[in-house]
Amino acid sequence: MKWIEVQVKTTTEAVETVTNILYEAGACGLVIEDPNDITHFETDSEKWDYIDPKLLESDFEGAIVKGYFEESEDLIDKIELIKDNIEMIPNYQLDKGLGEVTTSEIEDQDWSETWRKYYKPKKIGEKVVIKPTWEEYEKQEEDIIIELDPGMAFGTGTHETTMMCIRQLEKYIHKFDTVFDIGTGTGVLAIASAKLGAVNTIAIDLDEDAVRVAKQNVVKNGVANTVQVKHGDLLEIIDGKANVIVANIIADIISMLAKDIKKFLENDGVFISSGIILDKIPDVKKSLEENGLRVVDEIQMGEWACLVSKIGEINE
C-alpha cells in the first residue's frame, strides 16, 4: 500500500494544534520532529540509543509534523483543508511559524514500523519506567514498570511534558487517592497513578482511538480494576471530586479548564497541569489565580513547564 506523507513546518508552540488538524483530516499515523526536544537529548549520552542522530542535522529550526494518509479520491480535498486550517492557527493566538505544507509518496513499511527501533525503555521519574511491550528490561527493586504500546498515532510517554507529570504524580499521589486524568492519550498518566497507589482513576479523552489504545494499555498493565477510561470532552462527563487532577494538554486549554477545577478538586487536592510552553506560563498562572487556585510548585524541562496548584488564597 502507498501512503502520502503530509509535512507541516511549524513552531513548538503550535505542534499540538497542527497534530489535531492532521488527525481531524484523517491521518493514520504521526511523527513529530522538534529540535527543541532533540537538542535537549544532546547532553545526555544515555539517550543516544534511541535518538536518530540524523535528526540533529536538520537546518530547520522549527518543528516538523508529519501525518500519514492512505491514497484516496478525496485526498486532495483533505490536503487543501489542512492548508486552510494551518493558515487559521494565528486566530488562536499561536505562532504557526513557516506554516509550509508539503506532500510526498511513501511505502507503508518505511514508516509504520521503523520508529520502533528508536523507542527503548526509559526511566522518566524516580521510580517510573516506560517500557515498550516489545522490549526487554531488567527491573530494579524500586522500579514501577509501565508497559506501553503507543500505536502509530500516539505518544511514547517520554516527552518532557509527560515526564514532568510523572515526577509530580510520584510526589503528590498518596495511597487510596482518586485521580482524574484529562486528555489521557495512551493512558500512561492514569496507569502511573494506579501503580503509585491511587484506588480510583478516571482517564478521559475526546479521541475515540486514544480511548481504545488507553484501554488496551490499562489491561496490559493489570490496573483495569482501578482505572476507567472514558470518551468525553475534558471534565464534562466527570462526577465527584478527586485528590489529584492531572492535565497534560496545552496552555490555552489549561487556562480554560481553570474555571471548573475547584468543582472537581478536593479542598486539599492538587491540580497538575503540563504542556505549557514557557512563554505561556504567566497567562496560565493568571487564569489559575483568577479562579482561586494557588501555584505551589513549578518545574521546567526544555521548552515546557508543569505547574502544580491548590485551592487557596494567593500569597502576595
XYZ file of C-alpha atoms in Angstrom:
316
model
C 0.000 0.000 0.000
C 1.199 3.512 -0.801
C 0.785 6.324 1.656
C 1.056 10.081 1.349
C 3.213 11.921 3.873
C 1.888 15.409 4.614
C 4.634 17.504 6.221
C 3.920 20.740 8.088
C 6.707 23.094 9.154
C 5.615 24.992 12.237
C 6.677 26.012 15.778
C 6.946 24.113 19.063
C 4.079 26.235 20.351
C 1.743 25.142 17.547
C 2.648 21.433 17.432
C -0.439 20.295 19.384
C -2.740 22.331 17.154
C -1.115 21.006 13.971
C -1.390 17.406 15.183
C -5.097 17.943 15.881
C -5.568 19.356 12.371
C -3.887 16.301 10.839
C -5.826 13.832 12.991
C -9.133 15.511 12.167
C -8.285 15.312 8.462
C -7.860 11.539 8.832
C -4.161 10.935 9.464
C -3.464 7.290 10.326
C -0.055 7.966 11.840
C 2.055 10.831 13.049
C 5.722 11.750 13.556
C 6.944 14.928 15.294
C 10.480 16.245 14.806
C 11.162 19.155 17.134
C 14.735 20.432 17.623
C 13.681 21.930 20.959
C 13.124 18.370 22.151
C 16.009 16.783 20.264
C 18.752 19.179 21.374
C 17.677 18.539 24.974
C 18.958 14.972 24.487
C 22.430 16.041 23.325
C 23.695 16.474 26.882
C 22.539 13.023 27.982
C 24.534 10.214 26.382
C 22.245 7.581 27.901
C 19.523 8.543 25.438
C 21.583 8.126 22.274
C 20.430 4.557 21.785
C 17.020 5.717 20.648
C 17.558 9.190 19.151
C 18.377 9.170 15.443
C 21.489 11.379 15.010
C 20.203 12.432 11.571
C 17.509 14.444 13.306
C 20.217 16.679 14.770
C 21.442 17.613 11.295
C 18.269 19.429 10.240
C 18.784 23.038 9.181
C 15.166 23.932 10.003
C 14.900 25.494 13.455
C 11.165 24.972 13.912
C 9.125 21.834 14.485
C 8.084 19.467 11.703
C 4.891 17.436 11.999
C 4.354 14.592 9.531
C 0.967 12.963 9.036
C 0.386 9.797 7.004
C -2.685 9.342 4.817
C -3.913 6.463 2.671
C -4.266 7.249 -1.008
C -7.915 8.106 -1.679
C -10.141 10.020 -4.082
C -10.675 12.837 -1.593
C -7.028 13.196 -0.575
C -6.560 16.457 -2.473
C -9.549 17.922 -0.634
C -8.072 16.784 2.679
C -4.742 18.448 1.910
C -6.495 21.697 0.976
C -8.437 21.543 4.233
C -5.190 21.038 6.149
C -3.632 24.056 4.438
C -6.676 26.218 5.216
C -6.653 25.180 8.884
C -2.912 25.810 9.199
C -3.475 29.362 7.938
C -6.059 29.860 10.698
C -3.642 28.978 13.544
C -2.821 32.656 14.315
C -6.521 33.120 15.184
C -5.796 31.035 18.307
C -3.000 33.405 19.391
C -0.405 30.830 18.357
C 2.641 31.328 16.143
C 2.272 28.974 13.176
C 5.843 29.688 12.050
C 6.559 28.914 8.406
C 3.275 27.040 8.075
C 4.515 25.299 4.919
C 2.585 22.175 3.885
C 4.259 19.682 1.508
C 3.462 16.134 0.412
C 5.424 13.092 -0.717
C 4.700 9.452 -1.518
C 5.999 6.762 0.818
C 5.779 2.990 1.121
C 3.959 1.531 4.119
C 6.989 -0.277 5.572
C 9.046 2.921 5.518
C 7.203 4.437 8.485
C 4.763 2.091 10.177
C 7.400 0.002 11.963
C 10.823 1.646 11.747
C 10.062 4.171 14.508
C 10.077 1.293 16.993
C 13.871 0.930 16.889
C 14.233 4.369 18.485
C 11.812 3.629 21.315
C 13.642 1.988 24.235
C 12.850 1.525 27.952
C 13.335 4.793 29.802
C 13.189 5.821 33.435
C 11.199 9.052 33.440
C 10.765 9.566 37.189
C 12.315 8.488 40.457
C 10.616 5.110 40.088
C 8.501 5.020 36.927
C 9.959 3.309 33.855
C 8.235 3.394 30.454
C 8.872 0.092 28.655
C 7.730 -0.712 25.116
C 5.869 -4.002 25.105
C 8.332 -5.483 22.572
C 11.497 -4.588 24.541
C 13.284 -6.459 27.342
C 14.154 -4.645 30.569
C 15.832 -5.786 33.774
C 13.684 -4.451 36.595
C 15.361 -2.804 39.576
C 13.890 -3.223 43.046
C 12.268 0.229 43.231
C 11.103 0.365 39.612
C 7.453 0.829 38.675
C 7.167 -0.537 35.133
C 4.591 0.753 32.673
C 4.227 -1.459 29.603
C 3.265 0.802 26.710
C 2.287 0.160 23.126
C 1.565 3.621 21.753
C 0.401 2.504 18.341
C 1.263 4.529 15.261
C -0.567 7.726 16.175
C 0.112 8.289 19.852
C 2.974 9.423 22.046
C 5.559 7.185 23.633
C 5.252 8.726 27.093
C 8.804 10.107 27.091
C 8.111 13.701 26.092
C 9.188 16.357 28.615
C 5.586 17.306 29.403
C 4.748 13.696 30.318
C 7.970 13.222 32.267
C 7.218 16.260 34.424
C 3.686 14.995 35.112
C 5.030 11.608 36.161
C 7.522 13.205 38.548
C 4.802 15.322 40.120
C 2.451 12.349 40.397
C 5.219 10.477 42.241
C 5.453 13.435 44.604
C 1.784 14.169 45.248
C -0.182 10.908 44.950
C -0.991 9.101 48.185
C -2.442 5.651 48.704
C -6.227 5.465 48.275
C -6.371 8.707 46.242
C -8.810 9.397 43.430
C -7.251 10.786 40.241
C -8.783 12.409 37.140
C -6.527 12.285 34.052
C -7.798 14.807 31.492
C -6.661 14.153 27.913
C -5.195 10.752 28.707
C -3.785 9.819 25.263
C -2.104 6.426 25.694
C -3.237 6.289 29.328
C 0.289 6.490 30.704
C -0.530 9.019 33.457
C -3.606 7.086 34.543
C -1.622 3.846 34.683
C 1.169 5.549 36.632
C -1.400 6.953 39.081
C -2.808 3.495 39.753
C 0.642 1.950 40.209
C 1.588 4.779 42.582
C -1.333 3.927 44.875
C -4.479 5.624 43.565
C -7.507 3.371 44.060
C -9.810 5.153 41.612
C -8.540 6.767 38.416
C -10.750 8.133 35.656
C -8.984 8.761 32.349
C -10.746 10.873 29.717
C -10.024 11.635 26.075
C -12.071 13.120 23.248
C -10.303 10.997 20.630
C -12.000 7.603 20.311
C -8.802 5.978 19.017
C -6.922 7.282 22.056
C -9.600 5.800 24.310
C -9.210 2.441 22.563
C -5.400 2.464 22.884
C -5.557 3.625 26.514
C -7.979 0.821 27.420
C -5.627 -1.732 25.873
C -2.656 -0.326 27.800
C -4.634 -0.308 31.049
C -5.368 -4.017 30.632
C -1.734 -4.787 29.695
C -0.585 -3.148 32.922
C -3.034 -5.007 35.153
C -4.805 -1.911 36.500
C -8.217 -2.327 34.855
C -9.788 -2.820 38.283
C -8.860 0.725 39.370
C -8.679 2.685 36.085
C -11.705 3.643 33.997
C -11.090 5.056 30.509
C -13.928 7.183 29.175
C -14.711 9.022 25.972
C -15.597 12.648 26.634
C -14.643 16.302 26.486
C -12.454 17.446 29.380
C -14.412 17.462 32.676
C -17.892 17.303 31.153
C -18.512 13.620 31.981
C -16.956 13.687 35.472
C -18.911 13.274 38.702
C -17.500 13.749 42.183
C -14.128 15.080 43.276
C -10.512 13.933 43.039
C -7.458 14.288 45.233
C -5.370 14.803 42.093
C -6.382 16.189 38.710
C -3.713 15.935 36.014
C -3.923 17.522 32.571
C -1.109 17.225 30.047
C -2.674 19.252 27.261
C -1.787 22.781 26.074
C -1.675 26.120 27.855
C -4.866 27.559 26.365
C -6.939 24.510 27.331
C -5.482 24.551 30.848
C -6.476 28.204 31.186
C -9.975 27.265 30.064
C -10.107 24.324 32.496
C -9.108 26.538 35.418
C -12.622 27.897 35.916
C -14.003 24.414 36.652
C -11.184 22.772 38.614
C -12.464 23.837 42.065
C -15.750 21.996 41.413
C -13.913 18.712 40.963
C -10.929 19.034 43.311
C -10.894 18.106 46.984
C -10.026 21.020 49.279
C -6.564 19.623 49.969
C -6.090 18.239 46.450
C -3.677 19.294 43.684
C -4.090 20.219 40.030
C -1.069 19.141 37.974
C -1.008 20.915 34.610
C 1.585 20.386 31.899
C 2.039 21.038 28.183
C 2.676 24.709 28.943
C 5.225 26.345 26.662
C 7.451 28.726 28.664
C 6.061 31.900 27.099
C 2.568 30.932 28.256
C 3.417 30.479 31.955
C 2.222 33.982 33.007
C -1.106 33.516 31.194
C -1.761 30.134 32.793
C -0.792 31.357 36.264
C -3.135 34.325 35.866
C -6.033 32.040 34.898
C -5.367 29.712 37.819
C -5.162 32.565 40.308
C -8.288 34.276 38.964
C -10.146 31.035 39.633
C -8.978 30.573 43.214
C -6.021 28.290 42.611
C -2.621 28.934 44.156
C 0.522 27.714 42.349
C 2.596 25.762 44.870
C 5.126 24.009 42.640
C 6.687 24.625 39.248
C 9.213 22.654 37.213
C 10.586 23.227 33.733
C 12.172 20.946 31.178
C 13.315 22.065 27.752
C 10.741 24.498 26.357
C 7.996 23.271 28.674
C 6.669 23.865 32.186
C 4.492 21.940 34.640
C 2.522 23.802 37.321
C 1.001 22.354 40.480
C -1.768 24.357 42.109
C -4.074 24.061 45.099
C -7.293 25.694 46.195
C -6.489 28.661 48.411
C -5.616 32.311 48.766
C -2.827 33.696 46.631
C 0.290 34.693 48.554
C 1.134 38.353 47.924
